[in-house]
mmCIF file with all atom_site columns, C-alpha atoms in Angstrom:
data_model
loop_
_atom_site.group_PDB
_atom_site.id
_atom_site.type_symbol
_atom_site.label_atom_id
_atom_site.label_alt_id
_atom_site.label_comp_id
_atom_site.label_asym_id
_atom_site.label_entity_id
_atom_site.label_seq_id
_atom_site.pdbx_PDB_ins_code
_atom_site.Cartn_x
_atom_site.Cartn_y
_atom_site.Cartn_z
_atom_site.occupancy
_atom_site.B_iso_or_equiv
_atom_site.pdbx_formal_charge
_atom_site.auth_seq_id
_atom_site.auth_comp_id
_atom_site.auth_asym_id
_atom_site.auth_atom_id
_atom_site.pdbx_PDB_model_num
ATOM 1  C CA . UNK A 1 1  ? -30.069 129.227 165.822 1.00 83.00 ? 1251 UNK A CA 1
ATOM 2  C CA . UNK A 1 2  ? -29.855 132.503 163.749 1.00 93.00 ? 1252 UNK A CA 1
ATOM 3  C CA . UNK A 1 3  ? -33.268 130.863 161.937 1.00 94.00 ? 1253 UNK A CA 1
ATOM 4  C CA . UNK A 1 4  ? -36.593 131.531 164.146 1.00 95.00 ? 1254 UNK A CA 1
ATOM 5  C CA . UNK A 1 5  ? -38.511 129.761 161.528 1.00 95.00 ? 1255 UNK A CA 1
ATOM 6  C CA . UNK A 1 6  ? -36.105 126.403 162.324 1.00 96.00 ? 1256 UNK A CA 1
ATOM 7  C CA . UNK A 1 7  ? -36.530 127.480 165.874 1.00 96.00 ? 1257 UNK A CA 1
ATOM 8  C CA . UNK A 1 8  ? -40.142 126.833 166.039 1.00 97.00 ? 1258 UNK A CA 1
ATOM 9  C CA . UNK A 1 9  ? -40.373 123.999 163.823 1.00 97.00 ? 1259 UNK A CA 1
ATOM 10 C CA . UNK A 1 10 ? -38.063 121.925 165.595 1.00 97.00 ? 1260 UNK A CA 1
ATOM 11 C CA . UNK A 1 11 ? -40.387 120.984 168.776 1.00 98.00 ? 1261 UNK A CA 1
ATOM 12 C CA . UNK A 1 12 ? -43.111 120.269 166.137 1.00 98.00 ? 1262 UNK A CA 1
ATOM 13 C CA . UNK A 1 13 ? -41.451 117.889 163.497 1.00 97.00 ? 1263 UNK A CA 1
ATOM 14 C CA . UNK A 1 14 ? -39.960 116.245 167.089 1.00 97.00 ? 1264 UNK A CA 1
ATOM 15 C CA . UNK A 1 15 ? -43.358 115.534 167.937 1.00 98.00 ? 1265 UNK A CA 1
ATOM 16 C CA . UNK A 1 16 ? -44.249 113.833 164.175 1.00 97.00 ? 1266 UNK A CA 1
ATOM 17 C CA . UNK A 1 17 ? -41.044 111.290 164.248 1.00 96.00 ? 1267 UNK A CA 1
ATOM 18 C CA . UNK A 1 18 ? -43.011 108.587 165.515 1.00 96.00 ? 1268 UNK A CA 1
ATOM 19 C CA . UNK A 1 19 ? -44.758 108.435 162.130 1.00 94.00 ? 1269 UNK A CA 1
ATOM 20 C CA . UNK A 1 20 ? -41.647 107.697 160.089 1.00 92.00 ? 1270 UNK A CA 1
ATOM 21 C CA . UNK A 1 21 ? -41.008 103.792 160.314 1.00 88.00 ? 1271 UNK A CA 1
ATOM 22 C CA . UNK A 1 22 ? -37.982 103.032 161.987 1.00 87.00 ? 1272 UNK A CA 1
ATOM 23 C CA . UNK A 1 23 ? -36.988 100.136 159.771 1.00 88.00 ? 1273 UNK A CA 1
ATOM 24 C CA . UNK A 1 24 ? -37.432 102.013 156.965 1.00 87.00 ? 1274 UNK A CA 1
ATOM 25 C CA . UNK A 1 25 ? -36.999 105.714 156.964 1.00 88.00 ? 1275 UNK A CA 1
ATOM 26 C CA . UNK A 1 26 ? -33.994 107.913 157.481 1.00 90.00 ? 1276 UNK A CA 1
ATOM 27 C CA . UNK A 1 27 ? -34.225 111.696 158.795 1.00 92.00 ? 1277 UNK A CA 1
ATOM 28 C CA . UNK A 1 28 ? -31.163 113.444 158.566 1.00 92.00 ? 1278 UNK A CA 1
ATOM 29 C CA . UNK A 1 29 ? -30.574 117.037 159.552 1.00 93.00 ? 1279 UNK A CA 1
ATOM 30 C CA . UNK A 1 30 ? -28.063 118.908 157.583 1.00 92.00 ? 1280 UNK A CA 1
ATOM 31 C CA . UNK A 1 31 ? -27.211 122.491 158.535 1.00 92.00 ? 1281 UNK A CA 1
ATOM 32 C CA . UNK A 1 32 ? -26.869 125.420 156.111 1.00 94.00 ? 1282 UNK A CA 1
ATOM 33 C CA . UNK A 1 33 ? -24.260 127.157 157.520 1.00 95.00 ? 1283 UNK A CA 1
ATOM 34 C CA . UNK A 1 34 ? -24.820 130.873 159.519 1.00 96.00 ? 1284 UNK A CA 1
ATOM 35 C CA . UNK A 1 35 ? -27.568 133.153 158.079 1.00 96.00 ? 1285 UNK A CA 1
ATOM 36 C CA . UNK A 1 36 ? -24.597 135.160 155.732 1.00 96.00 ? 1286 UNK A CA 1
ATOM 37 C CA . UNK A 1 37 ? -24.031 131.651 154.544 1.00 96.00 ? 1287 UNK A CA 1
ATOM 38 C CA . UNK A 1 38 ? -27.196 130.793 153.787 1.00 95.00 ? 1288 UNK A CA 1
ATOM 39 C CA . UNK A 1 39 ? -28.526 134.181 152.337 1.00 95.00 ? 1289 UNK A CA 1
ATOM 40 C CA . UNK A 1 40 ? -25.216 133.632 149.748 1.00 96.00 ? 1290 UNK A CA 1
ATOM 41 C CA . UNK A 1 41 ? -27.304 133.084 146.156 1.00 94.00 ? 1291 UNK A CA 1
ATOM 42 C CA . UNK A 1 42 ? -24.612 130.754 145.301 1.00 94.00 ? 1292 UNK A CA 1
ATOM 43 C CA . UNK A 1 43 ? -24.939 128.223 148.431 1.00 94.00 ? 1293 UNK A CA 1
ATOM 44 C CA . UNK A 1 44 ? -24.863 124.757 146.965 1.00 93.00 ? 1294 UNK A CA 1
ATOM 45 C CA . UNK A 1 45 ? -27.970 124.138 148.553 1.00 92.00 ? 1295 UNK A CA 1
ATOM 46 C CA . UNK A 1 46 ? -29.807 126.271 146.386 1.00 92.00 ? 1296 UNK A CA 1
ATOM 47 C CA . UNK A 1 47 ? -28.193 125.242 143.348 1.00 90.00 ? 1297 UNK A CA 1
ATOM 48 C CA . UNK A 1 48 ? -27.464 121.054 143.353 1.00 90.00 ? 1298 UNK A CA 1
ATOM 49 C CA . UNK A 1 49 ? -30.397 119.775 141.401 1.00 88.00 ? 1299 UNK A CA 1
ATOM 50 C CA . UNK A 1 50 ? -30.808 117.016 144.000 1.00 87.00 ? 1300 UNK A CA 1
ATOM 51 C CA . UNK A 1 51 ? -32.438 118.889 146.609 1.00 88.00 ? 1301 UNK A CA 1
ATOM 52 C CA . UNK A 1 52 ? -32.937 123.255 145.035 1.00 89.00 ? 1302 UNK A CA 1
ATOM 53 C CA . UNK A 1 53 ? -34.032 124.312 148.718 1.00 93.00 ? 1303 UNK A CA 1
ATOM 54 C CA . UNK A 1 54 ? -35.412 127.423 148.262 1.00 92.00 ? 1304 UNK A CA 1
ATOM 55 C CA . UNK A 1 55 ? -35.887 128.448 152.345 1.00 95.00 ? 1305 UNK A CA 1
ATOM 56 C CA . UNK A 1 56 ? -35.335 126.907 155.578 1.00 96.00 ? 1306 UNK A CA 1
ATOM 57 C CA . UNK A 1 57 ? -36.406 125.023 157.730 1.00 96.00 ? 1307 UNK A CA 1
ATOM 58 C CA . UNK A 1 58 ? -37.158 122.568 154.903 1.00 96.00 ? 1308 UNK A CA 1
ATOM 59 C CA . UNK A 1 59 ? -38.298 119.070 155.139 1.00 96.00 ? 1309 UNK A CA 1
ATOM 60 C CA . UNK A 1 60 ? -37.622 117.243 151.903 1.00 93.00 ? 1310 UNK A CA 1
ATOM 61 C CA . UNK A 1 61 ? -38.617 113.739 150.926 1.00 89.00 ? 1311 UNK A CA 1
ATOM 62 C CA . UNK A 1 62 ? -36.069 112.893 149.019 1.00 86.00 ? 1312 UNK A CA 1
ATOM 63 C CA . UNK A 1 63 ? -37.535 110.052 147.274 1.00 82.00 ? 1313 UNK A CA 1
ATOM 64 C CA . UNK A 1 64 ? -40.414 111.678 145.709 1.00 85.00 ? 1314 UNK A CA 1
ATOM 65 C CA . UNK A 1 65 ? -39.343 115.367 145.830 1.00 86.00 ? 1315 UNK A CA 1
ATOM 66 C CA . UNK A 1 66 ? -41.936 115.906 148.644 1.00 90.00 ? 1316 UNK A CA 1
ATOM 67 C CA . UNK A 1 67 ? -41.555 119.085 150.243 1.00 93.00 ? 1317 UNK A CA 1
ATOM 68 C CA . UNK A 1 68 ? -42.425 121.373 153.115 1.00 95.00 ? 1318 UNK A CA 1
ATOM 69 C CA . UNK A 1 69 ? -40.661 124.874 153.209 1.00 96.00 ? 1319 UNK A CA 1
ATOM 70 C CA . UNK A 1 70 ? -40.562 127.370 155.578 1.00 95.00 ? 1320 UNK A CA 1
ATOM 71 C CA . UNK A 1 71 ? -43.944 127.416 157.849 1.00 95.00 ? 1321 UNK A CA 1
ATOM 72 C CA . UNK A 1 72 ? -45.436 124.401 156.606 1.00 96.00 ? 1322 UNK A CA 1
ATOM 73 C CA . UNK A 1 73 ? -42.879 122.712 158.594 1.00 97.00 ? 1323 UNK A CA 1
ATOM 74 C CA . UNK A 1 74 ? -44.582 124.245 161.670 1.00 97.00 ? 1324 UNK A CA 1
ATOM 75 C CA . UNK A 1 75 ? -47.871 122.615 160.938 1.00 97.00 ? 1325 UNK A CA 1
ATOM 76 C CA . UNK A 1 76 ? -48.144 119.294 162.507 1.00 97.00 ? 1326 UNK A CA 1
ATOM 77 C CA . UNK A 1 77 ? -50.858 117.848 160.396 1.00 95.00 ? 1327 UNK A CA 1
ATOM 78 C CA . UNK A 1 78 ? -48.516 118.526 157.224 1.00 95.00 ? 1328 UNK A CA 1
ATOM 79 C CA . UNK A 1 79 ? -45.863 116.768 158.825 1.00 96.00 ? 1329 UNK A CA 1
ATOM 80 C CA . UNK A 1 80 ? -47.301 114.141 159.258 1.00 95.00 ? 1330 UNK A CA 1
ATOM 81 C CA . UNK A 1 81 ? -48.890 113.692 156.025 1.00 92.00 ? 1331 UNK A CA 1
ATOM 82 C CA . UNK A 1 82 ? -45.175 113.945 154.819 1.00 93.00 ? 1332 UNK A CA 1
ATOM 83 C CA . UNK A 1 83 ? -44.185 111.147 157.271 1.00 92.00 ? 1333 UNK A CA 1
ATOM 84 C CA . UNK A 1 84 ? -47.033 108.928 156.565 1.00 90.00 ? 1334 UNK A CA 1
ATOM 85 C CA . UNK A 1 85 ? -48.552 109.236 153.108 1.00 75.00 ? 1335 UNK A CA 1
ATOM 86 C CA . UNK A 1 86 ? -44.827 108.809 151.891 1.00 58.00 ? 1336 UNK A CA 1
ATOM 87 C CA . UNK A 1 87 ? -46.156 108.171 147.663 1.00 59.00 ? 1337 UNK A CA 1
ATOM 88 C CA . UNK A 1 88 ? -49.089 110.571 147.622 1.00 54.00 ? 1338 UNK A CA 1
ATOM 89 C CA . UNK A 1 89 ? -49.097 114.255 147.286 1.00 50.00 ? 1339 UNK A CA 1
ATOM 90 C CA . UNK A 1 90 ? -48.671 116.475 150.341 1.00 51.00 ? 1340 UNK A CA 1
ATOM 91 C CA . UNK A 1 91 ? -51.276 119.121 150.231 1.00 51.00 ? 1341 UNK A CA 1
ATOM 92 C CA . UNK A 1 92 ? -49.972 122.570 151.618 1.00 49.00 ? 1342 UNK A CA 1
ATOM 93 C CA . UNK A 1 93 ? -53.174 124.924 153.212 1.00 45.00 ? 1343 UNK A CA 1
ATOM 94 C CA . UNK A 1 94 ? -51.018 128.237 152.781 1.00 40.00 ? 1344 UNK A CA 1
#
């Protein structure tokens, strides 16, 4: 991956999946394209009011709006939070 940010998140929001409830939750994964892709200021991403991702990795709870960007994704306890405490407020320590 051109993204070393996504790079070393990945092993770390692996580890937190066992907190999402399988019956329940959906994770989905959805690529931004290569870095000249992605740095375009007109990438839908950016723009569609659903999701406004402002930096990647992000994790997004789509539900609530819920987010982590960038190296909050590489902090497990975060993660988790996201995963678990699915209505209350994720609280970021950067």
């Amino acid at each position: 991956s051109w993204c070393p940010d996504c790079v070393a998140a990945k092993p770390i929001i692996d580890g937190n999946m066992k907190y999402l409830d399988k019956d329940r939750d959906t994770f989905i994964t959805v690529y931004v394209g290569d870095k000249p892709t992605w740095k375009d200021p007109n990438h839908m991403f950016r723009h569609d009011d659903r999701f406004k991702v402002t930096g990647v990795p992000t994790l997004l709870l789509y539900k609530t709006g819920q987010r982590l960007v960038e190296p909050e994704c590489q902090d497990s306890g975060l993660i988790k939070n996201l995963f678990l405490c699915k209505d209350e407020p994720i609280v970021s320590k950067l």
